[in-house]
mmCIF file of C-alpha atoms and ligand atoms in Angstrom:
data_model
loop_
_atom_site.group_PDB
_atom_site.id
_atom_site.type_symbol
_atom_site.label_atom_id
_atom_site.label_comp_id
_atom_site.label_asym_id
_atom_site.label_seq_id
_atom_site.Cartn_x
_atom_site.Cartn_y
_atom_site.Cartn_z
ATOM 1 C CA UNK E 108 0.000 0.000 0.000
ATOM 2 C CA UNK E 109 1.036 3.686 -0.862
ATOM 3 C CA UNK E 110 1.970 5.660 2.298
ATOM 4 C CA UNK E 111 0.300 8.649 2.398
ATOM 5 C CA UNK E 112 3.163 10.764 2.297
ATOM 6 C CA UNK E 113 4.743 8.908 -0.540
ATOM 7 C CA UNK E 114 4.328 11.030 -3.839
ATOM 8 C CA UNK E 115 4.793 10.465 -7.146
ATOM 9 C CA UNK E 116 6.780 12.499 -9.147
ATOM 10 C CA UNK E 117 7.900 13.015 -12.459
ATOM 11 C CA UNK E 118 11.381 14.025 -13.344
ATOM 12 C CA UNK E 119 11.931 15.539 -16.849
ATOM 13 C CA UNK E 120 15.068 15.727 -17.688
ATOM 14 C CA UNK E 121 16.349 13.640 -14.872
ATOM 15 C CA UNK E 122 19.189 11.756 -16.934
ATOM 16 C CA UNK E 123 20.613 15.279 -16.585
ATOM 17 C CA UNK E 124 23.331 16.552 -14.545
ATOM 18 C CA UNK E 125 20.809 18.602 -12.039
ATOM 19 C CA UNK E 126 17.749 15.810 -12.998
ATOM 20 C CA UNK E 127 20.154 13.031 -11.220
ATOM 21 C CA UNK E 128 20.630 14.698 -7.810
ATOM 22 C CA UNK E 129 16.839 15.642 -7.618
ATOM 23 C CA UNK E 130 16.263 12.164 -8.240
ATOM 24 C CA UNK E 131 18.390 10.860 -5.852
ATOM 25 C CA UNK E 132 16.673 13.329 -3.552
ATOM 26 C CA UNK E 133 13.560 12.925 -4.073
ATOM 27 C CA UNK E 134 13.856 8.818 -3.347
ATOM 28 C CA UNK E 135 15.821 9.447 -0.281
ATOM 29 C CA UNK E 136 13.411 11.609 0.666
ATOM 30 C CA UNK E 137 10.913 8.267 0.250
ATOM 31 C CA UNK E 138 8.992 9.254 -3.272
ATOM 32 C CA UNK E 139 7.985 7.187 -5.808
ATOM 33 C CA UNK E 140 10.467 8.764 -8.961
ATOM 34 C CA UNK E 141 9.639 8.414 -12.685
ATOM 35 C CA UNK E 142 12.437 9.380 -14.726
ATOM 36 C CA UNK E 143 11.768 10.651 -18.148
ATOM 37 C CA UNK E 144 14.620 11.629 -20.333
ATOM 38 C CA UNK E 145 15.651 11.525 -24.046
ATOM 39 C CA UNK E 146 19.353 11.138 -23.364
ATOM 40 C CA UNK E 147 20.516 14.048 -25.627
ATOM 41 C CA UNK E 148 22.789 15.591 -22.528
ATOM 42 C CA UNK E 149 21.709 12.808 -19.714
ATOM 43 C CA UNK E 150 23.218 9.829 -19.318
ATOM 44 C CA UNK E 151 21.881 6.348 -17.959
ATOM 45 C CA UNK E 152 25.427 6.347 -16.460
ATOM 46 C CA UNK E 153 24.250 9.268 -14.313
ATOM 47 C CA UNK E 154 21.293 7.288 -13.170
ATOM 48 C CA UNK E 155 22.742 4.498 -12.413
ATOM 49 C CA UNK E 156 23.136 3.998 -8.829
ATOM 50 C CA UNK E 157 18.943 4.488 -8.546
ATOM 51 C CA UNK E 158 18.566 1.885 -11.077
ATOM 52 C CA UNK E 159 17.923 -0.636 -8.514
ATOM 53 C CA UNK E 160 15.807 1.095 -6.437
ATOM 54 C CA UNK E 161 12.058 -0.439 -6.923
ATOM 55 C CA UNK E 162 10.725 3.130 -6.511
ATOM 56 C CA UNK E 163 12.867 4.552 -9.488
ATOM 57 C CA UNK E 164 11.756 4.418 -12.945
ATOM 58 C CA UNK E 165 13.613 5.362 -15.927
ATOM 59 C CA UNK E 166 11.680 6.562 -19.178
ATOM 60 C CA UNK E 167 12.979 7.127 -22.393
ATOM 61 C CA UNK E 168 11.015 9.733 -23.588
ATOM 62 C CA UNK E 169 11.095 13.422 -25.703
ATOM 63 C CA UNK E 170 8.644 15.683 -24.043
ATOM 64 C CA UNK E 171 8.049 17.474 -27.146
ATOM 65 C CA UNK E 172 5.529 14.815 -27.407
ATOM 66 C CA UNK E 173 2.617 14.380 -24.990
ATOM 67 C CA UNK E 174 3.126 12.053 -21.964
ATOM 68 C CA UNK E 175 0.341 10.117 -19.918
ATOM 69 C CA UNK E 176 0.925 9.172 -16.746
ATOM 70 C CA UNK E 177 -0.505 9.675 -13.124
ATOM 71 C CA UNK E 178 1.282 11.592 -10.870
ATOM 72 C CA UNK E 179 1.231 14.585 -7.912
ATOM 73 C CA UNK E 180 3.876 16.530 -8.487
ATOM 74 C CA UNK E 181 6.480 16.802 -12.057
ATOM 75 C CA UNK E 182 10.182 18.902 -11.954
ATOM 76 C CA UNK E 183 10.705 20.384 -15.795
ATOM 77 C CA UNK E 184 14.143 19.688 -16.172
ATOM 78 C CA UNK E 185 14.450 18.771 -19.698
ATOM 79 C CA UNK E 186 16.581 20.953 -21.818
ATOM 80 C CA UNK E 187 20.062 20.868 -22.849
ATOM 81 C CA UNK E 188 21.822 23.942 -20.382
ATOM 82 C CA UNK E 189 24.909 24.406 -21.891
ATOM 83 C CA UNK E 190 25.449 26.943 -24.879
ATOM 84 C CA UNK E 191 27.158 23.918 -26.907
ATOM 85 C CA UNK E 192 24.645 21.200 -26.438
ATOM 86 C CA UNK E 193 21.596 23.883 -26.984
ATOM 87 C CA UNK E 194 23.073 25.772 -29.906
ATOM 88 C CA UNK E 195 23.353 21.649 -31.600
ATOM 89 C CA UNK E 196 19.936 21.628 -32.355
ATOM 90 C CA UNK E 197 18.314 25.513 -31.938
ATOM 91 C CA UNK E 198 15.284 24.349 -33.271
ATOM 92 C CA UNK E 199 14.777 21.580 -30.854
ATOM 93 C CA UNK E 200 15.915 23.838 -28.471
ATOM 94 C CA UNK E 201 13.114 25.950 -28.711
ATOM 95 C CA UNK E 202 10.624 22.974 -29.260
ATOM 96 C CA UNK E 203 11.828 21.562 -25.870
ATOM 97 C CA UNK E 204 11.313 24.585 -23.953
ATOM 98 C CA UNK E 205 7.981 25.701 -25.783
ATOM 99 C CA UNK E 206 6.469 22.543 -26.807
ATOM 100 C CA UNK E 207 7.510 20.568 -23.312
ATOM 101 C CA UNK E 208 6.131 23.192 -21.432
ATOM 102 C CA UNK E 209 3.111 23.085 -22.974
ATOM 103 C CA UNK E 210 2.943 18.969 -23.017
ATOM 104 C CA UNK E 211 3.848 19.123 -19.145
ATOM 105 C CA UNK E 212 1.365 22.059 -18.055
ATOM 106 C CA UNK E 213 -1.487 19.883 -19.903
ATOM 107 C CA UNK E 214 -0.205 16.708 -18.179
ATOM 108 C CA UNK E 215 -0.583 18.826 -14.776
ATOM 109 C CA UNK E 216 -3.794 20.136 -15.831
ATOM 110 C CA UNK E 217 -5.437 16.562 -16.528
ATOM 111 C CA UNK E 218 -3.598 15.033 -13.147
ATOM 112 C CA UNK E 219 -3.720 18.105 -11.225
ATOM 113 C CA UNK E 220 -0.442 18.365 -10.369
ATOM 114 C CA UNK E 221 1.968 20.658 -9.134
ATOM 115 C CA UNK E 222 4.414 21.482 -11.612
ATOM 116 C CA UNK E 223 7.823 23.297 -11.325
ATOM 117 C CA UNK E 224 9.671 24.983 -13.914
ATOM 118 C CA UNK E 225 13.336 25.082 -13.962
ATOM 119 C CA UNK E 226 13.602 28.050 -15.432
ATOM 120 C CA UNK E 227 17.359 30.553 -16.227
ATOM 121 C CA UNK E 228 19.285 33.718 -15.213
ATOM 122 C CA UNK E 229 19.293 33.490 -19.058
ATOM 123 C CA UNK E 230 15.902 34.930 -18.977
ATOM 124 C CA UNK E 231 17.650 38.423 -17.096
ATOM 125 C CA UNK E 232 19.535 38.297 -20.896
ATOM 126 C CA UNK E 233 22.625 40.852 -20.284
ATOM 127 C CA UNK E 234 21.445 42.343 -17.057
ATOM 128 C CA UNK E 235 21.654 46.134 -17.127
ATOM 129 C CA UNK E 236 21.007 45.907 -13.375
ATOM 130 C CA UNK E 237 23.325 44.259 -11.230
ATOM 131 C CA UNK E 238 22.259 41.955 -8.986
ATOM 132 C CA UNK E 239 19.217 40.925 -10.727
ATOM 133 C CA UNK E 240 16.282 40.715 -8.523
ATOM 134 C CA UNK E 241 12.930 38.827 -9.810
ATOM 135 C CA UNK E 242 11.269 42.387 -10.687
ATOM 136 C CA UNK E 243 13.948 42.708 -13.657
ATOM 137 C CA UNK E 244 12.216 42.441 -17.009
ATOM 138 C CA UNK E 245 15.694 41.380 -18.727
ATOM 139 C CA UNK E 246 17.695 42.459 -21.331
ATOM 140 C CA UNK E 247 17.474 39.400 -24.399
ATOM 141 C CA UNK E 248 18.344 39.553 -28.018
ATOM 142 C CA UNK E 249 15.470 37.901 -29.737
ATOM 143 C CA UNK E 250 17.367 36.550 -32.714
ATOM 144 C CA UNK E 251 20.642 35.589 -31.796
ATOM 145 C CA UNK E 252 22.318 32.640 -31.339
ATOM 146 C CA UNK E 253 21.361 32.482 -27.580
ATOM 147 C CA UNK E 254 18.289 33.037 -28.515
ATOM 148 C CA UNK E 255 16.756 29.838 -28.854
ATOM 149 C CA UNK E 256 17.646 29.316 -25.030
ATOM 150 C CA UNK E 257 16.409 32.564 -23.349
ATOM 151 C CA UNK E 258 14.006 33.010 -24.962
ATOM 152 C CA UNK E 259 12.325 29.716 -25.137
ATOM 153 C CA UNK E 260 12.527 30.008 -21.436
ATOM 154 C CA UNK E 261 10.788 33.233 -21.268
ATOM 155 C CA UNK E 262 7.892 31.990 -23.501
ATOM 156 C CA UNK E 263 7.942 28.597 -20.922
ATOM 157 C CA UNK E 264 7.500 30.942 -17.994
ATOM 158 C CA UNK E 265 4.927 33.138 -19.736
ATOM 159 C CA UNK E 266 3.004 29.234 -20.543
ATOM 160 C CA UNK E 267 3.966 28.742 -16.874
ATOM 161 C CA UNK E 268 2.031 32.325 -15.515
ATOM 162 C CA UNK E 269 -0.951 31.565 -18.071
ATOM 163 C CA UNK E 270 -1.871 27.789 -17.149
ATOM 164 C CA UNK E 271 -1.765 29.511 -13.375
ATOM 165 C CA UNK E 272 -3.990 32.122 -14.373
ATOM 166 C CA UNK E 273 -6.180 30.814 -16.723
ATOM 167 C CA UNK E 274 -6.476 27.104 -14.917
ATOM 168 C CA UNK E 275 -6.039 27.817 -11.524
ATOM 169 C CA UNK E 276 -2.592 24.921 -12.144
ATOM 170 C CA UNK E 277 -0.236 25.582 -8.561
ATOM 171 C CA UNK E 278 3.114 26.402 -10.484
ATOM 172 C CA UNK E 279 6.517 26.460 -8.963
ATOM 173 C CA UNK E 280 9.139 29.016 -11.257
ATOM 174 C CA UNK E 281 12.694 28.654 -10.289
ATOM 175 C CA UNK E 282 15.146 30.684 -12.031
ATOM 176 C CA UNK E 283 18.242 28.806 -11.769
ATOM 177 C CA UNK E 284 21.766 30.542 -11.679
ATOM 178 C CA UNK E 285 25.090 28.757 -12.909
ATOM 179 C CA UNK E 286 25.207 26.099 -10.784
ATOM 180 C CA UNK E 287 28.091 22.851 -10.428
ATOM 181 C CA UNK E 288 29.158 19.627 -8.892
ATOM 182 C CA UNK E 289 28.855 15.918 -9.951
ATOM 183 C CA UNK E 290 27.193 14.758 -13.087
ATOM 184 C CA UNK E 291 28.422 17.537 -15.146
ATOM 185 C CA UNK E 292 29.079 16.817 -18.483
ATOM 186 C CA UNK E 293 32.739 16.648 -18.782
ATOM 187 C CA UNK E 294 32.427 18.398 -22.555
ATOM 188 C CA UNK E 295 29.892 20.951 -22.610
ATOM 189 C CA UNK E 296 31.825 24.163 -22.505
ATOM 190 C CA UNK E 297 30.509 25.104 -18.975
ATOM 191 C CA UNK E 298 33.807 26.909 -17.025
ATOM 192 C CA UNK E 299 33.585 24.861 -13.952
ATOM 193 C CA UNK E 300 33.589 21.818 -16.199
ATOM 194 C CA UNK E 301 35.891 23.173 -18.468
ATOM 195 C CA UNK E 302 38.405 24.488 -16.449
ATOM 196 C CA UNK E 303 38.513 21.136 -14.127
ATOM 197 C CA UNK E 304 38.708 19.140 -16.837
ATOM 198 C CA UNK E 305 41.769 21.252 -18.692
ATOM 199 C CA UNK E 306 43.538 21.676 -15.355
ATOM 200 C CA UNK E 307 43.667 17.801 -14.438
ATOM 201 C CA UNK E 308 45.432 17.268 -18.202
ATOM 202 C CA UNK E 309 47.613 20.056 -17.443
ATOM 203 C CA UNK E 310 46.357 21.729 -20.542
ATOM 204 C CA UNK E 311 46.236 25.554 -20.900
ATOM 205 C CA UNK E 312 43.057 26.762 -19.356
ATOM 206 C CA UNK E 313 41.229 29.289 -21.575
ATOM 207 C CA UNK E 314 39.834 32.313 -20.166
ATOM 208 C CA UNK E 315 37.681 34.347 -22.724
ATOM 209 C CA UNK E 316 38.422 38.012 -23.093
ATOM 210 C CA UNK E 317 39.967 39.398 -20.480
ATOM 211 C CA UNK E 318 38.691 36.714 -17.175
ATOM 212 C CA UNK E 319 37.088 39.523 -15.556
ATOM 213 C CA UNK E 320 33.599 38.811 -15.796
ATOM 214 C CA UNK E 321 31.967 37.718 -13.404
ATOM 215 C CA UNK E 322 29.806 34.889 -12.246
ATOM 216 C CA UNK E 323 27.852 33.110 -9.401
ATOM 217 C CA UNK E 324 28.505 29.444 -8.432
ATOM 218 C CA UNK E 325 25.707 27.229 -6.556
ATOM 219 C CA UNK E 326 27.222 23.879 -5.443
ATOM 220 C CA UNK E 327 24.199 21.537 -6.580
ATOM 221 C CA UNK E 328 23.573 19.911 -3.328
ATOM 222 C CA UNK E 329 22.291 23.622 -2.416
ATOM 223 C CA UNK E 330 20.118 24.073 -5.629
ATOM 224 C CA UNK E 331 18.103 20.810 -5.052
ATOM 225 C CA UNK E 332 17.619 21.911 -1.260
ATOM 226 C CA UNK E 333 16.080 24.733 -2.569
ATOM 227 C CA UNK E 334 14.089 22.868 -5.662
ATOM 228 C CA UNK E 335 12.028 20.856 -2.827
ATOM 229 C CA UNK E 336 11.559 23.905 -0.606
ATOM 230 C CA UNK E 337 10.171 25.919 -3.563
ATOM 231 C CA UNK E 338 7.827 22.871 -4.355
ATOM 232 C CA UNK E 339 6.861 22.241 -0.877
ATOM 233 C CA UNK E 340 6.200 25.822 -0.232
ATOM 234 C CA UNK E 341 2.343 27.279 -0.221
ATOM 235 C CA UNK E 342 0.017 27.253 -2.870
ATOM 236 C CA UNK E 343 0.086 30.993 -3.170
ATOM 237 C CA UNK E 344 4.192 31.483 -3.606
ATOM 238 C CA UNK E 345 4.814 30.374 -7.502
ATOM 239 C CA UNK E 346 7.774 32.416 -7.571
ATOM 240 C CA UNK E 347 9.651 33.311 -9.912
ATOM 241 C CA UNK E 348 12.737 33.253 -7.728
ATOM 242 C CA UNK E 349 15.869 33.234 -7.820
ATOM 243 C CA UNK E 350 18.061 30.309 -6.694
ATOM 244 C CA UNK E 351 21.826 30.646 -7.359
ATOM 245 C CA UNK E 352 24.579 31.553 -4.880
ATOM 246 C CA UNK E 353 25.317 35.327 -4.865
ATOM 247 C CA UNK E 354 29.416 34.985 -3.620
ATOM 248 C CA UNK E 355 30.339 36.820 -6.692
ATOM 249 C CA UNK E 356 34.202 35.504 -8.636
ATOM 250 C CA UNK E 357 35.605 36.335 -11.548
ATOM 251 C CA UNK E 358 36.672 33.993 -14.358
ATOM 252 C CA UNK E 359 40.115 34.159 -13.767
ATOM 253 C CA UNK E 360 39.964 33.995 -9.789
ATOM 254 C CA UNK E 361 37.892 30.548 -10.288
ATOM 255 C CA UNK E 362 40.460 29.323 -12.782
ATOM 256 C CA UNK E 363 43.467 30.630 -9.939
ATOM 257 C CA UNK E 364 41.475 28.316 -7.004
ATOM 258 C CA UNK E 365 40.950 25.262 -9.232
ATOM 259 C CA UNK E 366 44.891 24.943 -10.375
ATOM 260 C CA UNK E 367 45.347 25.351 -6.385
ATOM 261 C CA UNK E 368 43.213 22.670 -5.868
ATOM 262 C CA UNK E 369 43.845 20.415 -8.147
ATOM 263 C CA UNK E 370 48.154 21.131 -7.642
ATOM 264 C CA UNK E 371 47.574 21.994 -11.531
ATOM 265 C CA UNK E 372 50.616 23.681 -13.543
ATOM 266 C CA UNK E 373 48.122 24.660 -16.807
ATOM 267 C CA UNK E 374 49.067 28.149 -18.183
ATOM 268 C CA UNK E 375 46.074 30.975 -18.262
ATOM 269 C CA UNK E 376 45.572 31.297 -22.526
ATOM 270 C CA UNK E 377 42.968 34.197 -23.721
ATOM 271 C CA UNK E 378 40.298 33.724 -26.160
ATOM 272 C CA UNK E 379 38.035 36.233 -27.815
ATOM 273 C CA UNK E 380 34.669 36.870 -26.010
ATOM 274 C CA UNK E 381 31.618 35.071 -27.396
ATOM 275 C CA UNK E 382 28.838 37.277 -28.578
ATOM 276 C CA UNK E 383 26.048 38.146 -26.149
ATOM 277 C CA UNK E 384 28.230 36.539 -23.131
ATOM 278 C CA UNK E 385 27.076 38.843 -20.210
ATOM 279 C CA UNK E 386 29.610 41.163 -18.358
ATOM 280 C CA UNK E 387 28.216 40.227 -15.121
ATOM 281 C CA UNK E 388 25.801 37.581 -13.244
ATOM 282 C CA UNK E 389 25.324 37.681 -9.443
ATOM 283 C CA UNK E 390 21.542 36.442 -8.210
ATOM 284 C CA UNK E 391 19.545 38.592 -6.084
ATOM 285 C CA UNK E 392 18.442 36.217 -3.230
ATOM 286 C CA UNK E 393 16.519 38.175 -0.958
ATOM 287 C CA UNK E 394 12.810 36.503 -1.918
ATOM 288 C CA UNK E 395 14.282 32.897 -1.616
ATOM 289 C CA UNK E 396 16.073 33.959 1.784
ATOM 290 C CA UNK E 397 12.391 35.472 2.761
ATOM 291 C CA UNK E 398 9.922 33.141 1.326
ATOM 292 C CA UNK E 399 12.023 29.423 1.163
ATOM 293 C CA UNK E 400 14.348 30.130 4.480
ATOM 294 C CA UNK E 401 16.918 29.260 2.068
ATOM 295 C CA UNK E 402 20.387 30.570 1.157
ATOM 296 C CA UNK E 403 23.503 27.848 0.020
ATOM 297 C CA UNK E 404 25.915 26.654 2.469
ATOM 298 C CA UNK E 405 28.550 24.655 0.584
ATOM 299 C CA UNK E 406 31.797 27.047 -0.034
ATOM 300 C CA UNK E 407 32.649 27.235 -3.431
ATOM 301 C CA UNK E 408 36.741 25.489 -2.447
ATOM 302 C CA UNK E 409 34.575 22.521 -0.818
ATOM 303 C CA UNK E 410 32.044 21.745 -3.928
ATOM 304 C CA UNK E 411 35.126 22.494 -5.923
ATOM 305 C CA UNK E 412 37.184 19.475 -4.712
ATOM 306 C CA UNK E 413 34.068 17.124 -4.575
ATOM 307 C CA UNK E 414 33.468 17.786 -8.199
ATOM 308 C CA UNK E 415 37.155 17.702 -9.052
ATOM 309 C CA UNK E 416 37.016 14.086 -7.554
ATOM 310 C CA UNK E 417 34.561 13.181 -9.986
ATOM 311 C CA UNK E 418 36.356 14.535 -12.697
ATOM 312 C CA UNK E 419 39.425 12.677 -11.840
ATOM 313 C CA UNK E 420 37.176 9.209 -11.584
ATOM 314 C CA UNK E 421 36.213 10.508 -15.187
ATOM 315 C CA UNK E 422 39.759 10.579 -16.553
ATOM 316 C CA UNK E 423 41.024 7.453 -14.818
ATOM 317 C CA UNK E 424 37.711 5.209 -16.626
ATOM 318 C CA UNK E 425 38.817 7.267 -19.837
ATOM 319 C CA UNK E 426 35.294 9.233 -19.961
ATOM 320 C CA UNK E 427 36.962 12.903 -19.873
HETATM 321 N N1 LIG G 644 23.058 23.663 -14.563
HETATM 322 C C1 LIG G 644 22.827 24.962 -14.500
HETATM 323 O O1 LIG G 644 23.701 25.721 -14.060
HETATM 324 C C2 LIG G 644 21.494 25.522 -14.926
HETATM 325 C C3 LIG G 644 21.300 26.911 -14.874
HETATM 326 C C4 LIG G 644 20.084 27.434 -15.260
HETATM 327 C C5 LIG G 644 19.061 26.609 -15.661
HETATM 328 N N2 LIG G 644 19.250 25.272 -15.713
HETATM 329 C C6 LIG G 644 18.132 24.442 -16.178
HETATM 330 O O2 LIG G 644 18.022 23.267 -15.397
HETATM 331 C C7 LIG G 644 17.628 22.172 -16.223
HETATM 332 C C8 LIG G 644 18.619 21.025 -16.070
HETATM 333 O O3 LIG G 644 19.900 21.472 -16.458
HETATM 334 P P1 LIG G 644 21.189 20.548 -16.374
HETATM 335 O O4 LIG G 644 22.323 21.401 -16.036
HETATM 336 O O5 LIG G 644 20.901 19.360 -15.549
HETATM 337 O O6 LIG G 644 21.338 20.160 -17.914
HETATM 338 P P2 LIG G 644 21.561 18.749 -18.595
HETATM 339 O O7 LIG G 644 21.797 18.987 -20.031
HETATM 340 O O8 LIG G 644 22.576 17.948 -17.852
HETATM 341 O O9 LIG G 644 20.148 18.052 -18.364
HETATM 342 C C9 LIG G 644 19.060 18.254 -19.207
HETATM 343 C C10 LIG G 644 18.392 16.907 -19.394
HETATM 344 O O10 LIG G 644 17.253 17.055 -20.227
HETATM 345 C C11 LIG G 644 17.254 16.002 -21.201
HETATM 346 N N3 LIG G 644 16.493 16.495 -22.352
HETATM 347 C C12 LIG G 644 16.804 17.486 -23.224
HETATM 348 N N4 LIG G 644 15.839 17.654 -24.137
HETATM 349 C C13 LIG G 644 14.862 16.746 -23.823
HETATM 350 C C14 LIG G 644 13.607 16.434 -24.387
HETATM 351 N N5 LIG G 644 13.148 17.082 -25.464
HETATM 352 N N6 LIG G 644 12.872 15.448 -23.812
HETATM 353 C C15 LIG G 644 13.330 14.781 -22.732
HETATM 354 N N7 LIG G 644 14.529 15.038 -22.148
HETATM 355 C C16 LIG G 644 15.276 16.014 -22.695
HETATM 356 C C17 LIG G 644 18.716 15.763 -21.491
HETATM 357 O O11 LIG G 644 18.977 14.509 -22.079
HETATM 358 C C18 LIG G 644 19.304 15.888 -20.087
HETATM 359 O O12 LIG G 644 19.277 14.670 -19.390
HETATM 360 C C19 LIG G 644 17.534 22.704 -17.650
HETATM 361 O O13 LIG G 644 16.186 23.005 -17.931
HETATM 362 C C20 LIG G 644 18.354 23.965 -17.601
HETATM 363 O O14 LIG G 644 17.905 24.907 -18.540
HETATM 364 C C21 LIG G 644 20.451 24.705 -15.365
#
């Protein structure tokens, strides 16, 4: 028999880097999990360890087509997050974000279930304001190359706000800021991935333009504590809010920590700036602190060497 305080949820996307530790979470936490997941970034390898768990369930699936299934709550997750892996396919991109919203918010609608969107700081574009807080319309190109990434997200969270509105569906918007640990794809061009991956091969790290931009860095054990609190917070709070760690680092000091950490002796090479890559990118967290009771604890030197040692177990299998 069910116990009344077992759920089930549905994970989209939770092959995925994030989608794996909410998983894991979620179980430990004593849910029922169904994993649905198209394996275009995710990886069953990332799953793995919950494979024997009778309450997991994996699902290969594309959520740009509609999904039936009974559940009480479902975590969007699916979308590739890294500029490589979402540039690939722009098109699909889009579809994922626009398309899988709308397949999900139905599937809530018919199951009435609480849905949460894992929304971007991508949506704050290149932020004239500095932090961004919530209120911050954003500052988006609407045709370039980014494009198919912010603003499919915008037009999810717009489905997001209009399913609450018009359907009365409880909605959960997180807007997620650059966020690392485990499970990150050793390839996708994200710097904490990046720079790991080049400073354990000794290779020349790349810094583009001149390292001084700046960004935020969430270990991921503190995102997913604040993924459940959003969902498990009242009806009435749909956000969006911000979740992200605001200790603010440049580029080039988080490439100077992880050759200390990692005893590295890669060289600092520059590269030209990509186009649209913001200055600047530091999360407001004022409404989470308020409304969730939640700010991240992990230092960034501490997630730092727990993802390094993943990286390392990478290399030695030959997967990096
Ligand atoms: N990691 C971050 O720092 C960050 C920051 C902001 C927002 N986000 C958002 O969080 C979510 C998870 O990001 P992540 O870092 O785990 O990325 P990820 O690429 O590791 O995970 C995304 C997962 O979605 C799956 N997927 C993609 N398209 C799909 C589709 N059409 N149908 C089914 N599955 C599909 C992928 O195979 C993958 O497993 C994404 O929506 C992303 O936009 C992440």
């Amino acid at each position: 028999m069910r116990s009344s305080l077992r759920k089930r949820i549905l994970v989209t996307g939770g092959a995925g880097f994030l989608g794996s530790h909410l998983c894991g979470r979620l179980l430990a936490l004593g849910h029922d999990v169904l994993c649905v997941d198209n394996f275009f970034t995710g990886s069953k390898d990332n799953v793995m360890p919950l494979l024997g768990n009778p309450h997991f369930e994996l699902m290969r699936h594309d959520i740009t087509f509609p999904l039936y299934v009974e559940v009480d709550e479902i975590y969007n997750l699916a979308c590739p997050a890294s500029p490589i892996h979402y540039q690939h396919d722009p098109v699909q991109t889009t579809k994922t974000s626009v398309h899988g919203a709308i397949n999900m918010l139905g599937l809530a609608k018919r199951v009435k279930a609480k849905i949460f969107q894992a929304s971007t700081s991508e949506v704050y574009g290149d932020p004239e304001i500095h932090p961004q807080t919530e209120e911050y319309w954003g500052h988006v190109n609407p045709i370039g190359r980014r494009s198919c990434y912010d603003e499919g997200k915008r037009c999810a969270e717009t489905l997001f706000f209009d399913y609450h509105r018009q359907h009365n569906l409880r909605i959960k918007v997180a807007r997620i800021f650059n966020t690392y640990g485990p499970n990150m794809h050793p390839d996708d061009g994200r710097v904490v991935s990046n720079f790991i991956v080049q400073a354990l091969k000794g290779e020349p790290i790349t810094l583009y333009g001149d390292g001084l931009q700046t960004r935020s860095f969430c270990y991921v054990a503190d995102l997913i504590e604040g993924f459940i609190r959003l969902m498990d917070s009242p009806d009435e709070f749909t956000g969006p809010v911000n979740l992200g760690n605001p200790g603010e680092f440049t580029i080039r000091q988080l490439a100077e920590k992880i050759i200390g950490l990692t005893n590295s002796s890669s060289p600092l090479v520059h590269q030209p700036l990509p186009v649209d890559d913001p200055r600047q990118r530091q999360p407001d967290i004022g409404l989470a602190r308020r409304a969730l009771h939640w700010e991240p604890v992990v230092p960034l030197e501490e997630g730092l060497r727990a993802t390094i040692v993943y990286f390392e177990d990478l290399l030695r299998r030959g997967l990096a």
